[in-house]
Tab-separated table of C-alpha atoms in Angstrom:
chain	number	residue	atom	x	y	z
A	299	MET	CA	0.000	0.000	0.000
A	300	THR	CA	1.387	3.353	-0.940
A	301	THR	CA	1.411	6.326	1.353
A	302	ARG	CA	-1.016	9.068	0.364
A	303	ILE	CA	0.143	12.651	0.670
A	304	GLY	CA	-2.348	15.409	-0.032
A	305	VAL	CA	-1.424	18.683	-1.707
A	306	VAL	CA	-3.905	21.524	-1.278
A	307	THR	CA	-4.651	23.800	-4.211
A	308	PHE	CA	-5.798	27.310	-3.237
A	309	PRO	CA	-6.756	29.852	-5.888
A	310	GLY	CA	-3.340	31.213	-6.826
A	311	SER	CA	-1.337	28.132	-5.812
A	312	LEU	CA	1.382	27.585	-8.382
A	313	ASP	CA	3.658	24.938	-6.925
A	314	ASP	CA	0.996	22.335	-6.221
A	315	VAL	CA	1.865	20.291	-9.312
A	316	ASP	CA	5.586	20.437	-8.471
A	317	ALA	CA	4.823	19.279	-4.930
A	318	ARG	CA	2.737	16.369	-6.216
A	319	ARG	CA	5.521	15.453	-8.624
A	320	ALA	CA	8.100	15.527	-5.809
A	321	ILE	CA	5.914	13.214	-3.709
A	322	GLY	CA	5.681	10.768	-6.615
A	323	LEU	CA	9.444	10.828	-7.184
A	324	ALA	CA	9.995	10.082	-3.491
A	325	GLY	CA	7.731	7.030	-3.773
A	326	GLY	CA	4.481	8.340	-2.338
A	327	GLU	CA	1.042	8.698	-3.856
A	328	PRO	CA	0.180	12.367	-4.410
A	329	VAL	CA	-3.454	13.306	-3.807
A	330	ALA	CA	-4.870	16.604	-5.050
A	331	LEU	CA	-7.000	18.440	-2.456
A	332	TRP	CA	-9.177	21.474	-3.200
A	333	HIS	CA	-9.297	24.267	-0.648
A	334	ARG	CA	-13.123	24.443	-0.580
A	335	ASP	CA	-13.334	20.766	0.289
A	336	LYS	CA	-13.195	19.837	3.972
A	337	ASP	CA	-12.470	16.195	3.153
A	338	LEU	CA	-8.806	15.183	3.268
A	339	LYS	CA	-9.489	11.970	1.284
A	340	GLN	CA	-7.785	9.842	3.936
A	341	VAL	CA	-4.312	11.153	3.245
A	342	ASP	CA	-1.478	10.384	5.652
A	343	ALA	CA	0.163	13.805	5.379
A	344	VAL	CA	-0.495	17.185	3.772
A	345	VAL	CA	1.605	19.705	1.862
A	346	LEU	CA	0.514	23.333	1.580
A	347	PRO	CA	2.327	24.479	-1.546
A	348	GLY	CA	3.752	27.815	-2.625
A	349	GLY	CA	2.015	30.407	-4.703
A	350	PHE	CA	0.052	33.583	-4.245
A	351	SER	CA	-3.149	32.599	-2.541
A	352	TYR	CA	-6.083	34.963	-2.729
A	353	GLY	CA	-5.588	35.903	0.923
A	354	ASP	CA	-2.489	37.824	-0.039
A	355	TYR	CA	-4.697	40.852	-0.679
A	356	LEU	CA	-4.925	41.334	3.072
A	357	ARG	CA	-1.768	39.589	4.304
A	358	CYS	CA	-0.136	36.518	2.809
A	359	GLY	CA	-2.234	33.518	3.780
A	360	ALA	CA	-4.729	35.559	5.816
A	361	ILE	CA	-7.820	34.594	3.837
A	362	ALA	CA	-6.535	31.180	2.738
A	363	ARG	CA	-6.356	30.103	6.353
A	364	PHE	CA	-10.156	30.372	6.583
A	365	SER	CA	-10.647	27.957	3.656
A	366	PRO	CA	-12.794	24.952	4.616
A	367	VAL	CA	-9.914	22.518	4.106
A	368	MET	CA	-7.857	24.386	6.711
A	369	GLU	CA	-10.435	23.674	9.432
A	370	THR	CA	-9.816	19.964	8.970
A	371	ILE	CA	-6.070	20.396	8.582
A	372	VAL	CA	-5.758	22.498	11.753
A	373	ASP	CA	-7.670	19.871	13.778
A	374	GLN	CA	-5.720	16.951	12.335
A	375	ALA	CA	-2.355	18.725	12.594
A	376	ARG	CA	-3.017	19.241	16.312
A	377	ALA	CA	-3.675	15.490	16.483
A	378	GLY	CA	-0.352	14.681	14.801
A	379	LEU	CA	-0.952	14.731	11.031
A	380	PRO	CA	2.326	15.653	9.313
A	381	VAL	CA	1.898	19.000	7.522
A	382	LEU	CA	4.524	20.796	5.466
A	383	GLY	CA	4.005	24.418	4.425
A	384	ILE	CA	6.271	25.767	1.719
A	385	CYS	CA	6.484	29.537	1.093
A	386	ASN	CA	2.827	30.614	0.850
A	387	GLY	CA	2.052	27.387	2.710
A	388	PHE	CA	4.372	28.557	5.519
A	389	GLN	CA	2.497	31.867	5.592
A	390	VAL	CA	-0.837	30.012	5.801
A	391	LEU	CA	0.489	27.889	8.717
A	392	CYS	CA	1.603	31.009	10.599
A	393	GLU	CA	-1.733	32.750	9.961
A	394	SER	CA	-3.474	29.569	11.194
A	395	HIS	CA	-1.399	29.708	14.401
A	396	LEU	CA	-0.133	26.188	13.769
A	397	LEU	CA	3.318	27.769	13.691
A	398	PRO	CA	4.496	30.790	15.695
A	399	GLY	CA	5.577	34.101	14.203
A	400	ALA	CA	4.685	35.756	10.916
A	401	LEU	CA	6.157	36.506	7.505
A	402	THR	CA	6.628	40.127	6.483
A	403	ARG	CA	7.738	42.091	3.431
A	404	ASN	CA	11.388	41.450	2.546
A	405	ASP	CA	13.542	44.070	4.264
A	406	HIS	CA	14.904	45.323	0.902
A	407	LEU	CA	11.407	45.311	-0.676
A	408	HIS	CA	12.539	43.288	-3.710
A	409	PHE	CA	11.277	39.926	-4.833
A	410	VAL	CA	14.100	37.391	-4.485
A	411	CYS	CA	14.719	34.353	-6.672
A	412	ARG	CA	17.922	32.431	-6.011
A	413	ASP	CA	19.405	29.059	-5.213
A	414	GLN	CA	19.695	29.257	-1.447
A	415	ARG	CA	22.052	27.352	0.821
A	416	LEU	CA	20.468	26.234	4.099
A	417	ARG	CA	21.627	24.427	7.181
A	418	VAL	CA	19.396	21.716	8.596
A	419	GLU	CA	19.205	22.575	12.294
A	420	ASN	CA	16.707	19.917	13.336
A	421	ALA	CA	16.730	16.473	11.724
A	422	SER	CA	14.117	14.963	14.018
A	423	THR	CA	10.918	16.448	12.552
A	424	ALA	CA	8.478	14.441	10.447
A	425	TRP	CA	9.856	16.142	7.326
A	426	THR	CA	13.613	16.227	7.997
A	427	SER	CA	14.611	12.832	9.432
A	428	ASP	CA	16.400	11.849	6.201
A	429	TYR	CA	18.841	14.716	6.726
A	430	ALA	CA	21.632	14.946	9.262
A	431	GLU	CA	21.715	17.743	11.788
A	432	GLY	CA	24.106	20.390	10.471
A	433	GLN	CA	23.783	19.175	6.875
A	434	GLU	CA	23.923	21.904	4.249
A	435	ILE	CA	21.491	21.778	1.366
A	436	THR	CA	20.737	24.020	-1.608
A	437	VAL	CA	17.168	24.594	-2.798
A	438	PRO	CA	15.532	27.428	-4.750
A	439	LEU	CA	13.976	30.362	-2.926
A	440	LYS	CA	11.526	32.862	-4.399
A	441	ASN	CA	9.508	35.276	-2.330
A	442	GLY	CA	8.520	38.877	-1.774
A	443	GLU	CA	7.243	38.507	1.772
A	444	GLY	CA	9.577	36.006	3.357
A	445	GLY	CA	10.980	37.845	6.352
A	446	TYR	CA	10.384	35.654	9.402
A	447	VAL	CA	9.541	37.682	12.505
A	448	ALA	CA	8.458	36.889	16.049
A	449	ASP	CA	9.020	38.612	19.367
A	450	GLU	CA	12.314	38.001	21.168
A	451	ARG	CA	10.739	35.704	23.736
A	452	THR	CA	9.287	33.476	21.005
A	453	LEU	CA	12.583	33.460	19.093
A	454	ASP	CA	14.474	32.500	22.264
A	455	GLU	CA	11.994	29.726	22.943
A	456	LEU	CA	12.246	28.408	19.378
A	457	GLU	CA	16.033	28.321	19.665
A	458	ALA	CA	16.004	26.716	23.100
A	459	THR	CA	13.602	23.957	22.080
A	460	GLY	CA	15.215	23.141	18.737
A	461	ARG	CA	12.293	24.416	16.741
A	462	VAL	CA	14.402	26.392	14.295
A	463	VAL	CA	14.514	23.721	11.583
A	464	PHE	CA	16.433	25.577	8.842
A	465	ARG	CA	18.708	28.577	8.786
A	466	TYR	CA	19.919	30.614	5.803
A	467	LEU	CA	23.615	30.308	4.973
A	468	ASP	CA	25.782	32.832	3.041
A	469	VAL	CA	22.976	35.368	2.539
A	470	ASN	CA	19.932	36.274	4.544
A	471	PRO	CA	17.659	36.844	1.536
A	472	ASN	CA	14.770	38.661	3.203
A	473	GLY	CA	15.739	40.010	6.614
A	474	SER	CA	14.461	37.028	8.582
A	475	ARG	CA	15.202	37.296	12.291
A	476	ARG	CA	18.194	35.201	13.304
A	477	ASP	CA	18.516	33.906	9.710
A	478	ILE	CA	15.536	31.606	10.267
A	479	ALA	CA	14.335	29.888	7.089
A	480	GLY	CA	11.974	27.346	8.655
A	481	VAL	CA	10.413	26.359	11.974
A	482	CYS	CA	8.277	23.546	13.387
A	483	ASN	CA	5.586	23.135	16.022
A	484	GLU	CA	6.279	21.571	19.417
A	485	ALA	CA	5.500	18.038	18.263
A	486	GLY	CA	7.591	18.368	15.096
A	487	ASN	CA	4.828	17.187	12.765
A	488	VAL	CA	4.137	20.661	11.361
A	489	VAL	CA	7.037	22.258	9.499
A	490	GLY	CA	7.070	25.490	7.512
A	491	LEU	CA	9.841	27.000	5.440
A	492	MET	CA	10.256	29.744	2.862
A	493	PRO	CA	12.599	28.027	0.358
A	494	HIS	CA	11.209	25.439	-2.054
A	495	PRO	CA	12.435	21.851	-1.650
A	496	GLU	CA	9.914	20.636	-4.245
A	497	HIS	CA	11.918	22.505	-6.911
A	498	ALA	CA	15.089	20.557	-6.086
A	499	VAL	CA	14.105	16.955	-6.736
A	500	GLU	CA	15.441	16.328	-10.248
A	501	ALA	CA	18.811	17.099	-11.836
A	502	LEU	CA	17.140	18.395	-14.999
A	503	THR	CA	15.115	21.150	-13.369
A	504	GLY	CA	16.686	21.867	-9.995
A	505	PRO	CA	20.053	23.102	-8.773
A	506	THR	CA	20.330	19.886	-6.698
A	507	THR	CA	18.147	16.997	-5.615
A	508	ASP	CA	18.543	18.087	-1.982
A	509	GLY	CA	14.803	18.686	-1.616
A	510	LEU	CA	13.817	15.060	-2.053
A	511	GLY	CA	14.716	14.329	1.563
A	512	PHE	CA	11.613	16.158	2.820
A	513	PHE	CA	9.327	13.743	1.060
A	514	THR	CA	11.333	10.586	1.757
A	515	SER	CA	11.501	11.630	5.426
A	516	VAL	CA	7.743	11.776	5.825
A	517	LEU	CA	7.220	8.549	3.879
A	518	LYS	CA	9.617	6.709	6.211
A	519	LYS	CA	7.941	8.190	9.240
A	520	LEU	CA	4.529	7.101	8.053
A	521	ILE	CA	5.658	3.584	7.188
A	522	THR	CA	7.269	3.041	10.574
A	523	ALA	CA	4.408	4.740	12.419
B	78	MET	CA	-25.688	52.784	8.855
B	79	ALA	CA	-22.550	53.998	10.484
B	80	ARG	CA	-18.917	53.857	9.602
B	81	VAL	CA	-16.449	52.071	11.812
B	82	VAL	CA	-12.790	52.617	11.049
B	83	VAL	CA	-10.170	50.021	11.864
B	84	ASP	CA	-6.572	51.205	11.645
B	85	VAL	CA	-3.908	48.513	11.495
B	86	MET	CA	-0.242	49.325	12.059
B	87	LEU	CA	2.829	47.133	12.293
B	88	LYS	CA	3.984	46.959	15.910
B	89	PRO	CA	6.756	49.474	16.661
B	90	GLU	CA	9.390	46.762	16.988
B	91	ILE	CA	8.582	45.224	13.582
B	92	LEU	CA	10.658	46.569	10.705
B	93	ASP	CA	8.524	48.474	8.185
B	94	PRO	CA	10.556	48.481	4.955
B	95	GLN	CA	7.771	50.236	3.004
B	96	GLY	CA	7.642	53.089	5.496
B	97	GLN	CA	11.430	53.318	5.403
B	98	ALA	CA	11.442	53.536	1.606
B	99	VAL	CA	8.962	56.413	1.780
B	100	GLN	CA	10.978	58.139	4.496
B	101	ARG	CA	14.195	57.868	2.460
B	102	ALA	CA	12.505	59.514	-0.509
B	103	LEU	CA	11.422	62.581	1.476
B	104	PRO	CA	14.703	64.572	1.496
B	105	ARG	CA	15.025	63.988	-2.252
B	106	LEU	CA	11.620	65.568	-2.677
B	107	GLY	CA	12.563	68.516	-0.521
B	108	TYR	CA	10.709	67.504	2.639
B	109	GLU	CA	13.150	67.845	5.504
B	110	GLY	CA	12.676	67.160	9.173
B	111	ILE	CA	10.633	63.957	9.043
B	112	SER	CA	12.605	61.403	10.977
B	113	ASP	CA	10.387	58.328	10.562
B	114	VAL	CA	7.507	57.021	8.476
B	115	ARG	CA	5.359	53.984	9.256
B	116	GLN	CA	2.856	52.719	6.717
B	117	GLY	CA	-0.354	51.037	7.834
B	118	LYS	CA	-3.785	49.972	6.633
B	119	ARG	CA	-7.138	51.636	7.172
B	120	PHE	CA	-10.369	49.665	6.851
B	121	GLU	CA	-13.705	51.474	6.618
B	122	LEU	CA	-16.593	49.225	7.580
B	123	GLU	CA	-20.167	50.329	6.852
B	124	VAL	CA	-22.146	48.751	9.664
B	125	GLU	CA	-25.884	48.225	9.440
B	126	GLY	CA	-28.023	49.168	12.409
B	127	PRO	CA	-26.918	50.954	15.555
B	128	VAL	CA	-23.270	50.786	16.496
B	129	ASP	CA	-23.830	49.791	20.076
B	130	ASP	CA	-21.397	48.003	22.354
B	131	ALA	CA	-22.336	44.615	20.933
B	132	ALA	CA	-21.715	45.754	17.349
B	133	LEU	CA	-18.414	47.301	18.334
B	134	ALA	CA	-17.419	44.119	20.120
B	135	ARG	CA	-18.059	42.175	16.933
B	136	VAL	CA	-15.947	44.592	14.896
B	137	HIS	CA	-13.227	44.303	17.510
B	138	GLU	CA	-13.340	40.533	17.202
B	139	LEU	CA	-13.171	40.634	13.401
B	140	ALA	CA	-10.273	43.087	13.547
B	141	GLU	CA	-8.430	40.872	15.986
B	142	THR	CA	-8.967	37.592	14.138
B	143	PHE	CA	-8.885	38.750	10.540
B	144	LEU	CA	-7.998	42.349	9.667
B	145	ALA	CA	-4.898	42.406	11.877
B	146	ASN	CA	-2.362	39.726	12.633
B	147	THR	CA	-1.743	40.505	16.276
B	148	VAL	CA	1.593	38.706	16.167
B	149	ILE	CA	2.996	41.639	14.212
B	150	GLU	CA	0.284	44.300	14.113
B	151	ASP	CA	-1.648	46.586	16.490
B	152	PHE	CA	-5.103	47.885	15.659
B	153	THR	CA	-7.584	50.502	16.810
B	154	VAL	CA	-11.347	50.570	16.280
B	155	ARG	CA	-13.332	53.805	16.244
B	156	VAL	CA	-16.719	55.006	15.080
B	157	GLU	CA	-16.577	57.766	12.508
B	158	ALA	CA	-19.419	60.258	12.513
B	159	THR	CA	-20.843	60.659	9.029
B	160	GLU	CA	-23.399	63.227	7.951
B	161	GLY	CA	-26.998	62.134	7.822
B	162	VAL	CA	-26.264	59.080	9.851
B	163	GLU	CA	-28.089	58.280	13.041
B	164	GLU	CA	-26.151	59.020	16.174
B	165	VAL	CA	-24.085	56.285	17.643
B	166	THR	CA	-25.857	54.786	20.580
B	167	GLY	CA	-24.064	53.969	23.748
B	168	ALA	CA	-24.505	51.034	26.035
């Protein structure tokens, strides 16, 4: 039996097909989910992909988080369902309060598109167990509102509890506090990050295949669970 | 009908790159002596019926859960008097 991983399409999602393709390449069964549909079709994990969801008119992810599918995802994520939010998906997770902090306009105001080096700071989450702690990976990054912010107390707590999952190396592309590129919830099943691992899964189209580890990590976790 | 205005501003400790870009342009345009600019959002809500405490409480709730992200933003709610509109009723 293959492991089913849902990918939600919001109006304005543009990396949903890439995410489904990455899941397939990792050996999982990608399942398309529509944001108006509360039903998760019995998937074992969910990816919220990148894009420009309609909620961006207010704040990135602010309206998307009230989509019917998010009600189910928030409940199930609190019960342990692995959820990965990439870029706009990360913004939706922060707006949903599944992850702490918020994403703000890049400090230099420009849209950034680059191959970004990251350090894996936590290799024990549902989505990072196939990496080693301290491993350096390169995946594409593209965002206009990717600056991760939270108050100092929250940042200290994230650091102290190992919930900073990825940090930017070489360049901080958007003014994120403490070079944070991705964080997780307390249980480690919900992970959000700005850069795009689903764009680094094939030599033909990506700078590396470093992103595949996200999807193989969750598949292994689900098989052994 | 009455108008309720919700102003949303980034918290003081959150960097406001848009405000900074505006502030940097000011000397070039000949406007000296403005040391900081913060850019926010203003929402004008046309509310049906009397704006009593209950209505204001609902606007407050919608501002807190939706119009503002209180992780990074502060907001204020106020009733704006408009001509030809019935007076705001108190409690």
